[in-house]
CSV table of C-alpha atoms and ligand atoms in Angstrom, one decimal:
chain,number,residue,atom,x,y,z
Y,1,UNK,CA,24.4,18.9,18.0
Y,2,UNK,CA,25.1,15.6,19.8
Y,3,UNK,CA,28.4,13.7,18.7
Y,4,UNK,CA,28.2,10.3,16.2
Y,5,UNK,CA,29.3,6.5,18.3
Y,6,UNK,CA,28.8,8.4,21.5
Y,7,UNK,CA,26.3,6.6,24.1
Y,8,UNK,CA,23.1,8.2,25.7
Y,9,UNK,CA,20.2,7.2,27.8
Y,10,UNK,CA,16.7,8.4,27.0
Y,11,UNK,CA,13.0,7.3,27.1
Y,12,UNK,CA,11.3,6.4,24.0
Y,13,UNK,CA,8.3,9.2,24.1
Y,14,UNK,CA,6.8,8.0,20.2
Y,15,UNK,CA,6.7,6.8,16.7
Y,16,UNK,CA,7.8,8.2,13.4
Y,17,UNK,CA,5.5,8.0,10.4
Y,18,UNK,CA,7.6,5.2,9.2
Y,19,UNK,CA,7.2,3.7,12.5
Y,20,UNK,CA,10.5,3.9,14.2
Y,21,UNK,CA,11.0,5.3,18.2
Y,22,UNK,CA,11.7,8.6,18.7
Y,23,UNK,CA,13.4,9.7,22.1
Y,24,UNK,CA,14.7,13.0,22.9
Y,25,UNK,CA,18.5,14.0,23.9
Y,26,UNK,CA,20.0,17.0,24.9
Y,27,UNK,CA,16.8,19.1,22.8
Y,28,UNK,CA,17.4,16.9,19.8
Y,29,UNK,CA,14.9,13.8,18.7
Y,30,UNK,CA,16.7,10.9,18.4
Y,31,UNK,CA,15.0,8.2,15.6
Y,32,UNK,CA,15.3,4.6,16.4
Y,33,UNK,CA,14.4,1.6,15.3
Y,34,UNK,CA,12.9,-1.4,16.7
Y,35,UNK,CA,11.8,0.4,19.9
Y,36,UNK,CA,9.0,1.0,21.9
Y,37,UNK,CA,7.7,4.0,23.4
Y,38,UNK,CA,7.6,3.8,27.1
Y,39,UNK,CA,11.3,1.9,27.3
Y,40,UNK,CA,14.5,3.2,28.7
Y,41,UNK,CA,17.3,2.7,26.2
Y,42,UNK,CA,21.0,3.2,26.1
Y,43,UNK,CA,21.2,4.3,22.5
Y,44,UNK,CA,24.1,4.9,20.4
Y,45,UNK,CA,24.3,7.8,18.1
Y,46,UNK,CA,24.6,6.5,14.2
Y,47,UNK,CA,24.0,9.7,12.4
Y,48,UNK,CA,24.2,13.2,14.4
Y,49,UNK,CA,22.4,17.0,12.3
Y,50,UNK,CA,21.5,20.1,14.3
Y,51,UNK,CA,18.0,18.9,14.3
Y,52,UNK,CA,18.2,15.3,14.2
Y,53,UNK,CA,19.9,12.0,15.0
Y,54,UNK,CA,19.7,8.3,13.6
Y,55,UNK,CA,21.0,5.8,16.5
Y,56,UNK,CA,20.8,2.3,17.6
Y,57,UNK,CA,19.4,0.9,20.9
Y,58,UNK,CA,22.1,-0.6,22.6
Y,59,UNK,CA,20.7,-2.1,25.6
Y,60,UNK,CA,17.0,-1.7,27.0
Y,61,UNK,CA,16.7,-0.4,30.7
Y,62,UNK,CA,13.2,-0.9,31.0
Y,63,UNK,CA,11.0,-2.7,29.3
Y,64,UNK,CA,8.1,-1.8,27.3
Y,65,UNK,CA,5.3,-5.1,28.4
Y,66,UNK,CA,4.1,-4.8,25.1
Y,67,UNK,CA,7.7,-5.4,23.7
Y,68,UNK,CA,7.6,-9.5,22.0
Y,69,UNK,CA,10.1,-11.7,20.2
Y,70,UNK,CA,10.5,-11.2,16.7
Y,71,UNK,CA,8.2,-14.6,15.4
Y,72,UNK,CA,10.3,-14.0,11.7
Y,73,UNK,CA,13.8,-14.6,11.6
Y,74,UNK,CA,14.8,-11.7,8.7
Y,75,UNK,CA,12.2,-8.6,11.0
Y,76,UNK,CA,15.7,-6.8,11.9
Y,77,UNK,CA,17.4,-7.5,8.6
Y,78,UNK,CA,14.8,-7.1,6.0
Y,79,UNK,CA,12.8,-3.7,4.7
Y,80,UNK,CA,9.2,-5.4,4.4
Y,81,UNK,CA,7.8,-5.2,7.9
Y,82,UNK,CA,8.3,-2.4,11.1
Y,83,UNK,CA,6.8,-4.1,13.9
Y,84,UNK,CA,7.8,-7.3,15.2
Y,85,UNK,CA,9.1,-6.7,18.0
Y,86,UNK,CA,5.8,-4.9,19.4
Y,87,UNK,CA,2.2,-6.5,20.3
Y,88,UNK,CA,-0.6,-5.5,18.0
Y,89,UNK,CA,-2.3,-3.0,21.1
Y,90,UNK,CA,0.7,-1.4,20.9
Y,91,UNK,CA,1.0,-1.6,17.1
Y,92,UNK,CA,-2.7,-0.5,16.2
Y,93,UNK,CA,-2.6,2.6,19.2
Y,94,UNK,CA,0.0,4.0,17.5
Y,95,UNK,CA,-1.8,4.3,13.9
Y,96,UNK,CA,-4.6,5.6,15.2
Y,97,UNK,CA,-2.6,8.2,17.5
Y,98,UNK,CA,-0.6,9.1,14.3
Y,99,UNK,CA,-4.1,9.4,12.2
Y,100,UNK,CA,-5.0,11.7,15.3
Y,101,UNK,CA,-2.1,13.6,15.5
Y,102,UNK,CA,-2.2,14.5,11.5
Y,103,UNK,CA,-6.0,15.4,11.9
Y,104,UNK,CA,-5.4,17.7,15.1
Y,105,UNK,CA,-2.3,19.5,13.5
Y,106,UNK,CA,-2.1,19.7,10.6
Y,107,UNK,CA,-5.9,20.4,10.4
Y,108,UNK,CA,-7.1,22.2,13.1
Y,109,UNK,CA,-9.1,19.5,14.7
Y,110,UNK,CA,-9.7,18.4,18.1
Y,111,UNK,CA,-10.0,15.1,18.5
Y,112,UNK,CA,-9.9,13.2,21.1
Y,113,UNK,CA,-9.5,9.5,19.7
Y,114,UNK,CA,-9.5,7.9,16.3
Y,115,UNK,CA,-11.2,4.4,16.1
Y,116,UNK,CA,-9.4,2.3,13.9
Y,117,UNK,CA,-10.3,-0.9,12.5
Y,118,UNK,CA,-7.9,-3.7,14.0
Y,119,UNK,CA,-7.1,-6.5,11.6
Y,120,UNK,CA,-8.5,-10.1,12.7
Y,121,UNK,CA,-5.0,-11.4,11.8
Y,122,UNK,CA,-1.3,-10.2,10.5
Y,123,UNK,CA,-0.5,-13.3,9.4
Y,124,UNK,CA,-1.1,-14.4,5.5
Y,125,UNK,CA,-3.1,-11.3,4.5
Y,126,UNK,CA,-0.8,-9.8,1.5
Y,127,UNK,CA,-2.6,-11.1,-1.5
Y,128,UNK,CA,0.7,-9.1,-3.6
Y,129,UNK,CA,4.6,-9.6,-2.7
Y,130,UNK,CA,7.1,-8.0,-5.4
Y,131,UNK,CA,10.2,-10.4,-4.8
Y,132,UNK,CA,13.6,-8.9,-6.5
Y,133,UNK,CA,16.0,-11.4,-6.6
Y,134,UNK,CA,20.2,-11.2,-6.7
Y,135,UNK,CA,22.5,-13.8,-6.8
Y,136,UNK,CA,25.6,-14.5,-5.4
Y,137,UNK,CA,28.5,-17.1,-5.6
Y,138,UNK,CA,26.4,-18.4,-8.7
Y,139,UNK,CA,23.4,-19.1,-6.6
Y,140,UNK,CA,19.7,-17.4,-7.0
Y,141,UNK,CA,17.7,-16.1,-4.7
Y,142,UNK,CA,14.8,-13.8,-3.6
Y,143,UNK,CA,13.6,-12.2,-1.1
Y,144,UNK,CA,12.9,-8.2,0.1
Y,145,UNK,CA,15.1,-5.4,0.2
Y,146,UNK,CA,17.3,-4.6,3.5
Y,147,UNK,CA,15.7,-1.6,5.0
Y,148,UNK,CA,16.7,1.5,2.6
Y,149,UNK,CA,19.0,-0.1,0.5
Y,150,UNK,CA,19.1,-3.1,-2.4
Y,151,UNK,CA,20.5,-5.3,-0.9
Y,152,UNK,CA,18.3,-8.7,-1.4
Y,153,UNK,CA,17.6,-9.8,2.1
Y,154,UNK,CA,16.5,-14.1,1.2
Y,155,UNK,CA,13.3,-14.7,3.3
Y,156,UNK,CA,12.3,-18.9,2.7
Y,157,UNK,CA,8.7,-17.7,3.6
Y,158,UNK,CA,7.4,-14.2,4.4
Y,159,UNK,CA,4.8,-14.2,7.6
Y,160,UNK,CA,2.5,-11.5,6.2
Y,161,UNK,CA,2.3,-13.6,2.2
Y,162,UNK,CA,0.3,-16.6,1.8
Y,163,UNK,CA,2.0,-20.3,1.7
Y,164,UNK,CA,0.9,-19.7,-1.8
Y,165,UNK,CA,3.0,-16.9,-2.6
Y,166,UNK,CA,6.1,-18.2,-1.3
Y,167,UNK,CA,6.0,-21.6,-3.6
Y,168,UNK,CA,5.5,-19.9,-6.1
Y,169,UNK,CA,9.0,-17.3,-5.6
Y,170,UNK,CA,10.1,-20.9,-5.1
Y,171,UNK,CA,9.3,-23.0,-8.2
Y,172,UNK,CA,10.9,-19.9,-10.2
Y,173,UNK,CA,14.1,-19.8,-8.2
Y,174,UNK,CA,14.2,-23.8,-8.6
Y,175,UNK,CA,13.6,-22.9,-12.5
Y,176,UNK,CA,16.3,-19.9,-12.8
Y,177,UNK,CA,18.8,-22.2,-10.7
Y,178,UNK,CA,18.4,-24.9,-12.7
Y,179,UNK,CA,18.3,-23.0,-15.8
Y,180,UNK,CA,21.1,-20.4,-15.3
Y,181,UNK,CA,18.8,-17.5,-16.3
Y,182,UNK,CA,20.7,-14.5,-15.3
Y,183,UNK,CA,19.7,-12.6,-12.5
Y,184,UNK,CA,19.5,-8.6,-12.9
Y,185,UNK,CA,22.5,-6.3,-11.4
Y,186,UNK,CA,21.8,-2.9,-11.2
Y,187,UNK,CA,25.3,-1.8,-11.3
Y,188,UNK,CA,26.0,-3.2,-15.0
Y,189,UNK,CA,22.8,-2.9,-15.9
Y,190,UNK,CA,22.6,-7.1,-16.8
Y,191,UNK,CA,21.1,-9.8,-16.5
Y,192,UNK,CA,17.5,-10.9,-17.6
Y,193,UNK,CA,14.7,-11.2,-14.2
Y,194,UNK,CA,14.5,-8.4,-11.7
Y,195,UNK,CA,11.6,-9.1,-9.9
Y,196,UNK,CA,9.0,-11.6,-9.2
Y,197,UNK,CA,5.2,-9.9,-8.8
Y,198,UNK,CA,2.7,-12.2,-7.7
Y,199,UNK,CA,-0.8,-11.6,-7.0
Y,200,UNK,CA,-3.1,-13.9,-5.4
Y,201,UNK,CA,-7.1,-13.9,-5.2
Y,202,UNK,CA,-7.7,-13.8,-1.2
Y,203,UNK,CA,-11.2,-14.9,-2.5
Y,204,UNK,CA,-10.9,-16.9,-6.1
Y,205,UNK,CA,-7.8,-18.3,-5.1
Y,206,UNK,CA,-6.2,-17.3,-8.3
Y,207,UNK,CA,-2.6,-16.9,-9.0
Y,208,UNK,CA,-1.0,-14.5,-10.6
Y,209,UNK,CA,2.9,-14.3,-11.5
Y,210,UNK,CA,4.6,-11.6,-13.5
Y,211,UNK,CA,7.4,-11.8,-13.7
Y,212,UNK,CA,9.4,-8.6,-14.8
Y,213,UNK,CA,12.7,-9.0,-17.0
Y,214,UNK,CA,15.5,-7.1,-18.4
Y,215,UNK,CA,13.9,-8.0,-21.5
Y,216,UNK,CA,11.7,-9.4,-24.3
Y,217,UNK,CA,11.6,-12.6,-24.0
Y,218,UNK,CA,12.0,-15.7,-21.6
Y,219,UNK,CA,13.6,-19.2,-22.5
Y,220,UNK,CA,12.4,-22.2,-21.4
Y,221,UNK,CA,8.7,-21.4,-20.5
Y,222,UNK,CA,7.9,-24.5,-20.2
Y,223,UNK,CA,9.9,-26.1,-18.4
Y,224,UNK,CA,8.2,-23.0,-15.6
Y,225,UNK,CA,5.0,-23.5,-15.9
Y,226,UNK,CA,5.1,-27.3,-15.2
Y,227,UNK,CA,6.9,-25.7,-11.9
Y,228,UNK,CA,3.7,-23.2,-11.8
Y,229,UNK,CA,1.3,-25.7,-12.4
Y,230,UNK,CA,1.7,-27.4,-9.8
Y,231,UNK,CA,0.4,-25.2,-6.9
Y,232,UNK,CA,-3.1,-24.9,-6.1
Y,233,UNK,CA,-4.6,-21.2,-8.2
Y,234,UNK,CA,-1.9,-20.7,-10.5
Y,235,UNK,CA,-4.2,-18.8,-14.0
Y,236,UNK,CA,-2.1,-16.8,-15.2
Y,237,UNK,CA,2.2,-16.1,-16.4
Y,238,UNK,CA,2.5,-12.5,-18.2
Y,239,UNK,CA,6.5,-11.5,-18.6
Y,240,UNK,CA,6.5,-7.8,-17.7
Y,241,UNK,CA,9.5,-6.3,-20.3
Y,242,UNK,CA,11.3,-3.7,-18.1
Y,243,UNK,CA,14.5,-2.9,-19.5
Y,244,UNK,CA,14.9,0.5,-18.3
Y,245,UNK,CA,16.8,1.5,-14.8
Y,246,UNK,CA,15.4,2.8,-12.3
Y,247,UNK,CA,13.0,1.7,-9.0
Y,248,UNK,CA,10.1,1.4,-11.3
Y,249,UNK,CA,9.3,-2.2,-10.8
Y,250,UNK,CA,6.7,-2.9,-13.3
Y,251,UNK,CA,7.5,-2.2,-16.8
Y,252,UNK,CA,5.7,-1.3,-19.8
Y,253,UNK,CA,5.4,-3.5,-22.0
Y,254,UNK,CA,2.6,-7.1,-20.8
Y,255,UNK,CA,3.6,-10.0,-23.0
Y,256,UNK,CA,0.8,-13.2,-21.2
Y,257,UNK,CA,2.4,-16.0,-21.5
Y,258,UNK,CA,-0.4,-18.5,-19.9
Y,259,UNK,CA,-3.5,-18.1,-19.0
Y,260,UNK,CA,-5.9,-14.7,-19.6
Y,261,UNK,CA,-3.7,-12.0,-18.1
Y,262,UNK,CA,-5.9,-11.5,-15.5
Y,263,UNK,CA,-7.6,-13.0,-12.5
Y,264,UNK,CA,-10.8,-12.9,-10.5
Y,265,UNK,CA,-11.5,-11.8,-7.1
Y,266,UNK,CA,-14.5,-11.2,-5.0
Y,267,UNK,CA,-14.8,-7.9,-2.7
Y,268,UNK,CA,-17.9,-6.4,-1.3
Y,269,UNK,CA,-20.0,-9.5,-3.0
Y,270,UNK,CA,-18.7,-8.4,-6.9
Y,271,UNK,CA,-16.7,-10.0,-9.1
Y,272,UNK,CA,-13.7,-8.5,-10.2
Y,273,UNK,CA,-11.1,-9.2,-12.8
Y,274,UNK,CA,-7.4,-7.4,-11.9
Y,275,UNK,CA,-4.7,-6.9,-14.3
Y,276,UNK,CA,-1.3,-6.9,-13.0
Y,277,UNK,CA,-1.2,-2.8,-14.1
Y,278,UNK,CA,-4.0,-2.2,-11.5
Y,279,UNK,CA,-4.1,-1.3,-8.0
Y,280,UNK,CA,-6.0,-3.7,-6.1
Y,281,UNK,CA,-5.9,-2.4,-1.9
Y,282,UNK,CA,-3.2,-6.0,-0.9
Y,283,UNK,CA,-5.6,-7.2,2.7
Y,284,UNK,CA,-9.0,-8.4,1.1
Y,285,UNK,CA,-10.6,-8.6,4.7
Y,286,UNK,CA,-9.6,-5.2,5.9
Y,287,UNK,CA,-10.4,-3.5,2.2
Y,288,UNK,CA,-13.6,-4.4,2.9
Y,289,UNK,CA,-14.2,-3.2,5.6
Y,290,UNK,CA,-13.0,-0.1,4.9
Y,291,UNK,CA,-15.2,-0.3,1.4
Y,292,UNK,CA,-18.3,-0.8,3.7
Y,293,UNK,CA,-17.3,2.0,6.5
Y,294,UNK,CA,-16.8,4.6,3.4
Y,295,UNK,CA,-20.1,3.4,2.0
Y,296,UNK,CA,-22.1,4.2,5.0
Y,297,UNK,CA,-20.0,7.4,5.2
Y,298,UNK,CA,-21.6,8.5,1.5
Y,299,UNK,CA,-24.5,8.3,2.7
Y,300,UNK,CA,-26.2,7.7,-0.6
Y,301,UNK,CA,-29.7,7.5,-2.0
Y,302,UNK,CA,-30.8,6.3,-5.5
Y,303,UNK,CA,-31.1,10.1,-7.3
Y,304,UNK,CA,-27.3,10.4,-6.2
Y,305,UNK,CA,-24.8,11.4,-8.3
Y,306,UNK,CA,-21.4,10.1,-7.0
Y,307,UNK,CA,-18.3,10.7,-8.6
Y,308,UNK,CA,-15.3,8.2,-7.8
Y,309,UNK,CA,-11.7,9.8,-8.6
Y,310,UNK,CA,-8.5,7.5,-8.6
Y,311,UNK,CA,-10.7,4.5,-8.7
Y,312,UNK,CA,-8.5,1.7,-10.0
Y,313,UNK,CA,-10.7,-1.2,-11.4
Y,314,UNK,CA,-13.9,0.3,-10.1
Y,315,UNK,CA,-13.6,-1.5,-6.4
Y,316,UNK,CA,-15.4,1.4,-4.4
Y,317,UNK,CA,-17.5,2.9,-7.3
Y,318,UNK,CA,-19.0,-0.3,-8.5
Y,319,UNK,CA,-19.5,-1.4,-4.7
Y,320,UNK,CA,-21.6,2.1,-4.3
Y,321,UNK,CA,-23.7,1.7,-7.9
Y,322,UNK,CA,-26.5,-0.5,-6.5
Y,323,UNK,CA,-27.3,2.6,-4.1
Y,324,UNK,CA,-27.2,5.6,-6.0
Y,325,UNK,CA,-28.7,6.9,-9.3
Y,326,UNK,CA,-25.6,6.9,-11.6
Y,327,UNK,CA,-22.3,6.4,-10.1
Y,328,UNK,CA,-18.9,7.9,-13.0
Y,329,UNK,CA,-14.7,6.3,-12.0
Y,330,UNK,CA,-12.8,8.8,-12.9
Y,331,UNK,CA,-8.8,6.6,-12.9
Y,332,UNK,CA,-5.1,7.3,-14.4
Y,333,UNK,CA,-4.1,3.6,-15.8
Y,334,UNK,CA,-5.8,2.6,-19.3
Y,335,UNK,CA,-5.5,-0.9,-17.8
Y,336,UNK,CA,-7.3,-0.5,-14.2
Y,337,UNK,CA,-9.8,1.5,-16.3
Y,338,UNK,CA,-10.0,-1.5,-18.6
Y,339,UNK,CA,-11.0,-3.7,-15.7
Y,340,UNK,CA,-12.8,-1.6,-14.1
Y,341,UNK,CA,-15.3,-1.3,-18.1
Y,342,UNK,CA,-15.1,-5.0,-17.3
Y,343,UNK,CA,-15.9,-4.9,-14.3
Y,344,UNK,CA,-19.0,-3.4,-14.5
Y,345,UNK,CA,-20.2,-5.7,-17.1
Y,346,UNK,CA,-19.0,-8.7,-15.9
Y,347,UNK,CA,-21.6,-7.9,-12.1
Y,348,UNK,CA,-24.6,-6.3,-14.7
Y,349,UNK,CA,-23.8,-3.0,-13.4
Y,350,UNK,CA,-25.6,-0.4,-16.3
Y,351,UNK,CA,-25.3,3.0,-14.3
Y,352,UNK,CA,-21.7,3.5,-13.9
Y,353,UNK,CA,-18.9,5.1,-16.5
Y,354,UNK,CA,-15.6,5.4,-16.4
Y,355,UNK,CA,-13.1,8.0,-17.9
Y,356,UNK,CA,-9.0,7.3,-18.5
Y,357,UNK,CA,-7.4,11.0,-17.2
Y,358,UNK,CA,-5.7,12.5,-14.3
Y,359,UNK,CA,-8.4,12.7,-11.5
Y,360,UNK,CA,-8.2,16.6,-11.2
Y,361,UNK,CA,-7.9,17.2,-15.1
Y,362,UNK,CA,-11.2,15.0,-15.3
Y,363,UNK,CA,-13.1,16.3,-12.0
Y,364,UNK,CA,-12.7,20.3,-14.2
Y,365,UNK,CA,-13.9,18.9,-17.2
Y,366,UNK,CA,-17.0,17.3,-15.9
Y,367,UNK,CA,-17.9,20.1,-13.8
Y,368,UNK,CA,-17.2,22.2,-17.2
Y,369,UNK,CA,-19.5,20.2,-18.4
Y,370,UNK,CA,-22.0,20.5,-16.0
Y,371,UNK,CA,-21.8,17.0,-14.4
Y,372,UNK,CA,-22.8,18.1,-10.6
Y,373,UNK,CA,-22.5,14.8,-7.9
Y,374,UNK,CA,-23.6,14.5,-4.6
Y,375,UNK,CA,-21.1,12.3,-2.9
Y,376,UNK,CA,-17.2,12.8,-4.3
Y,377,UNK,CA,-15.2,9.4,-3.1
Y,378,UNK,CA,-11.2,10.0,-3.6
Y,379,UNK,CA,-8.7,7.7,-2.8
Y,380,UNK,CA,-5.5,9.2,-4.0
Y,381,UNK,CA,-2.0,7.6,-4.0
Y,382,UNK,CA,0.4,9.0,-0.9
Y,383,UNK,CA,1.0,12.1,-2.3
Y,384,UNK,CA,-2.3,13.0,-1.7
Y,385,UNK,CA,-5.0,15.0,-4.1
Y,386,UNK,CA,-3.6,17.6,-6.3
Y,387,UNK,CA,-4.7,21.9,-6.6
Y,388,UNK,CA,-7.1,21.0,-9.8
Y,389,UNK,CA,-8.7,18.4,-7.3
Y,390,UNK,CA,-9.2,20.3,-4.7
Y,391,UNK,CA,-10.8,23.5,-7.1
Y,392,UNK,CA,-13.1,21.0,-8.9
Y,393,UNK,CA,-14.4,19.4,-5.9
Y,394,UNK,CA,-15.3,23.0,-4.2
Y,395,UNK,CA,-16.3,24.0,-7.5
Y,396,UNK,CA,-18.8,20.8,-7.5
Y,397,UNK,CA,-19.8,21.1,-4.6
Y,398,UNK,CA,-21.1,17.7,-3.2
Y,399,UNK,CA,-23.4,17.1,0.0
Y,400,UNK,CA,-20.2,14.8,1.5
Y,401,UNK,CA,-16.8,14.2,0.8
Y,402,UNK,CA,-15.6,10.6,1.7
Y,403,UNK,CA,-11.9,10.6,1.3
Y,404,UNK,CA,-10.0,7.7,1.6
Y,405,UNK,CA,-6.4,8.1,2.1
Y,406,UNK,CA,-2.8,6.1,2.7
Y,407,UNK,CA,-1.0,8.7,4.5
Y,408,UNK,CA,-2.6,11.0,7.1
Y,409,UNK,CA,-0.4,13.8,7.0
Y,410,UNK,CA,-1.3,14.9,3.1
Y,411,UNK,CA,-5.0,13.4,4.0
Y,412,UNK,CA,-4.6,16.4,7.2
Y,413,UNK,CA,-3.2,18.8,4.5
Y,414,UNK,CA,-5.9,18.7,2.3
Y,415,UNK,CA,-8.6,18.0,5.3
Y,416,UNK,CA,-7.1,21.8,5.6
Y,417,UNK,CA,-8.3,22.6,2.5
Y,418,UNK,CA,-11.3,21.3,2.3
Y,419,UNK,CA,-11.8,22.8,4.9
Y,420,UNK,CA,-10.7,26.6,3.8
Y,421,UNK,CA,-14.2,25.9,1.2
Y,422,UNK,CA,-16.6,25.1,2.9
Y,423,UNK,CA,-16.5,21.9,4.8
Y,424,UNK,CA,-16.0,20.4,8.1
Y,425,UNK,CA,-14.3,17.0,8.4
Y,426,UNK,CA,-17.6,14.8,10.4
Y,427,UNK,CA,-15.4,11.2,11.1
Y,428,UNK,CA,-12.4,10.1,10.7
Y,429,UNK,CA,-11.7,6.0,10.8
Y,430,UNK,CA,-8.0,4.6,11.5
Y,431,UNK,CA,-8.6,1.3,9.2
Y,432,UNK,CA,-5.1,-1.6,9.4
Y,433,UNK,CA,-4.6,-2.9,6.6
Y,434,UNK,CA,-0.9,-3.5,6.7
Y,435,UNK,CA,-1.0,-4.9,9.8
Y,436,UNK,CA,3.6,-5.0,10.8
Y,437,UNK,CA,4.2,-2.3,8.6
Y,438,UNK,CA,4.0,1.3,9.4
Y,439,UNK,CA,1.6,2.8,6.7
Y,440,UNK,CA,-2.0,3.5,7.9
Y,441,UNK,CA,-5.8,3.6,5.8
Y,442,UNK,CA,-8.0,6.5,6.9
Y,443,UNK,CA,-11.0,7.1,5.9
Y,444,UNK,CA,-12.6,10.5,6.7
Y,445,UNK,CA,-15.9,12.2,6.0
Y,446,UNK,CA,-16.3,15.9,5.3
Y,447,UNK,CA,-19.8,17.5,4.7
Y,448,UNK,CA,-20.9,20.9,2.9
Y,449,UNK,CA,-21.4,23.2,5.9
Y,450,UNK,CA,-24.7,24.4,4.7
Y,451,UNK,CA,-26.4,21.3,4.7
Y,452,UNK,CA,-24.4,19.4,6.9
Y,453,UNK,CA,-26.1,16.1,6.7
V,501,SAH,N1,-10.2,3.4,-4.7
V,501,SAH,C1,-9.7,2.4,-6.0
V,501,SAH,C2,-7.5,2.3,-6.1
V,501,SAH,C3,-7.4,3.1,-5.3
V,501,SAH,S1,-5.4,3.5,-5.0
V,501,SAH,C4,-9.5,0.7,-4.9
V,501,SAH,O1,-9.8,1.0,-3.7
V,501,SAH,O2,-9.0,-0.3,-5.6
V,501,SAH,C5,-5.2,4.8,-5.7
V,501,SAH,C6,-5.4,5.1,-7.4
V,501,SAH,O3,-5.3,6.6,-7.9
V,501,SAH,C7,-4.7,4.2,-8.3
V,501,SAH,O4,-5.3,3.1,-9.6
V,501,SAH,C8,-3.8,5.4,-9.3
V,501,SAH,O5,-3.6,4.6,-10.9
V,501,SAH,C9,-4.9,6.3,-9.6
V,501,SAH,N2,-3.9,7.2,-10.1
V,501,SAH,C10,-2.7,7.2,-9.1
V,501,SAH,N3,-2.9,9.3,-9.8
V,501,SAH,C11,-3.8,9.1,-10.3
V,501,SAH,C12,-4.2,10.5,-11.1
V,501,SAH,N4,-3.3,11.8,-10.8
V,501,SAH,N5,-5.2,10.9,-11.4
V,501,SAH,C13,-6.8,9.6,-11.8
V,501,SAH,N6,-5.8,8.2,-10.8
V,501,SAH,C14,-4.6,8.1,-10.6
């Protein structure tokens, strides 16, 4: 076991899933924030366990050519991004490498390379922000949580957000400070405003502002609206009531205070209605490329029935509808299903059906009722597929399964299970939807072995 506070010298060889550097000291893995692979560093042990330790770089002895000066002034404090200290070449290399390693180690593949769809722009790409608020010495401010804490790091201008989004935050905080609106304190469970949630359509420019409150009423709404209406694109103001303790940002209840309560955006040539509760990929340009890749991999023909599990507002489902005979989407959030149904209508799509429910259970029910999709698309949250979904997939035996994933480790675990049930991995592509952040998306195509089309 290494000793706390002791200084060691080591070489950074790899990265964790969270984007920290990994170095080895006396056979023990040491995790180092703000490290770049290939660097020789002096490090201090902050926390020592039997098989691993957490450390901090105290001096860089040999600097990587990929290290860059941080453009974001709060990058070191803010828990929002992970990679302002390295260039984009290294960032995309490590993301592609992570996908490859997961598939090779956990799914028994022997891929030599996984291509990555790199983002053309790392700035201003995020179409959604959730700012927690806090107060100190009588002044309220908003920002993002410091990594691993609930301390709010104030941030005037977040470089991965569009300027309009930060302008909304500033307008809300101006109103909060002028009218002495109380801000939520986790420790006492008192105070009104918890989070400022902003979603902006990358193409439409429409802005939805949702204030998450520990209460039912927002005072002086007119004064808030007069500030928000100065921001180009401001479309709707919604109150989300969250009176529960805990980490969930949004509450269960939504009250529309101004406008329609949703915004619209265009993606893959279709128009989508987006409610606050509905999932929508945060990087418009890269999401479109990801979906285009998924659609190409699906190899759909006009006679095919396509089942899209975890469909959200029906983005992938509806983008596939014109090439398919029929598309069916399944999603657990009722508001998202309402959006999806409305989106089908809005785009004049008549061969789409949507069901609200758990993906695995709905898929099993569809299978029992005789539905035999030719292609299944799955796009689950980080935890991946559950046993029901895997079971339903193997019973339905679609020709192809296109798996869109936001966690390469659970993806690889699920690919291994699908391989045991008669599927083979045909291709894997990583996509960078979150420049400067450690998350990476992947899309893979699995084919049923007897058919291999
Ligand atoms: N394919 C969509 C959404 C992907 S995000 C898009 O790209 O826009 C994953 C979606 O799965 C979310 O909308 C989430 O609400 C939904 N979800 C989470 N758990 C689920 C479950 N058990 N069953 C069905 N849907 C689920």
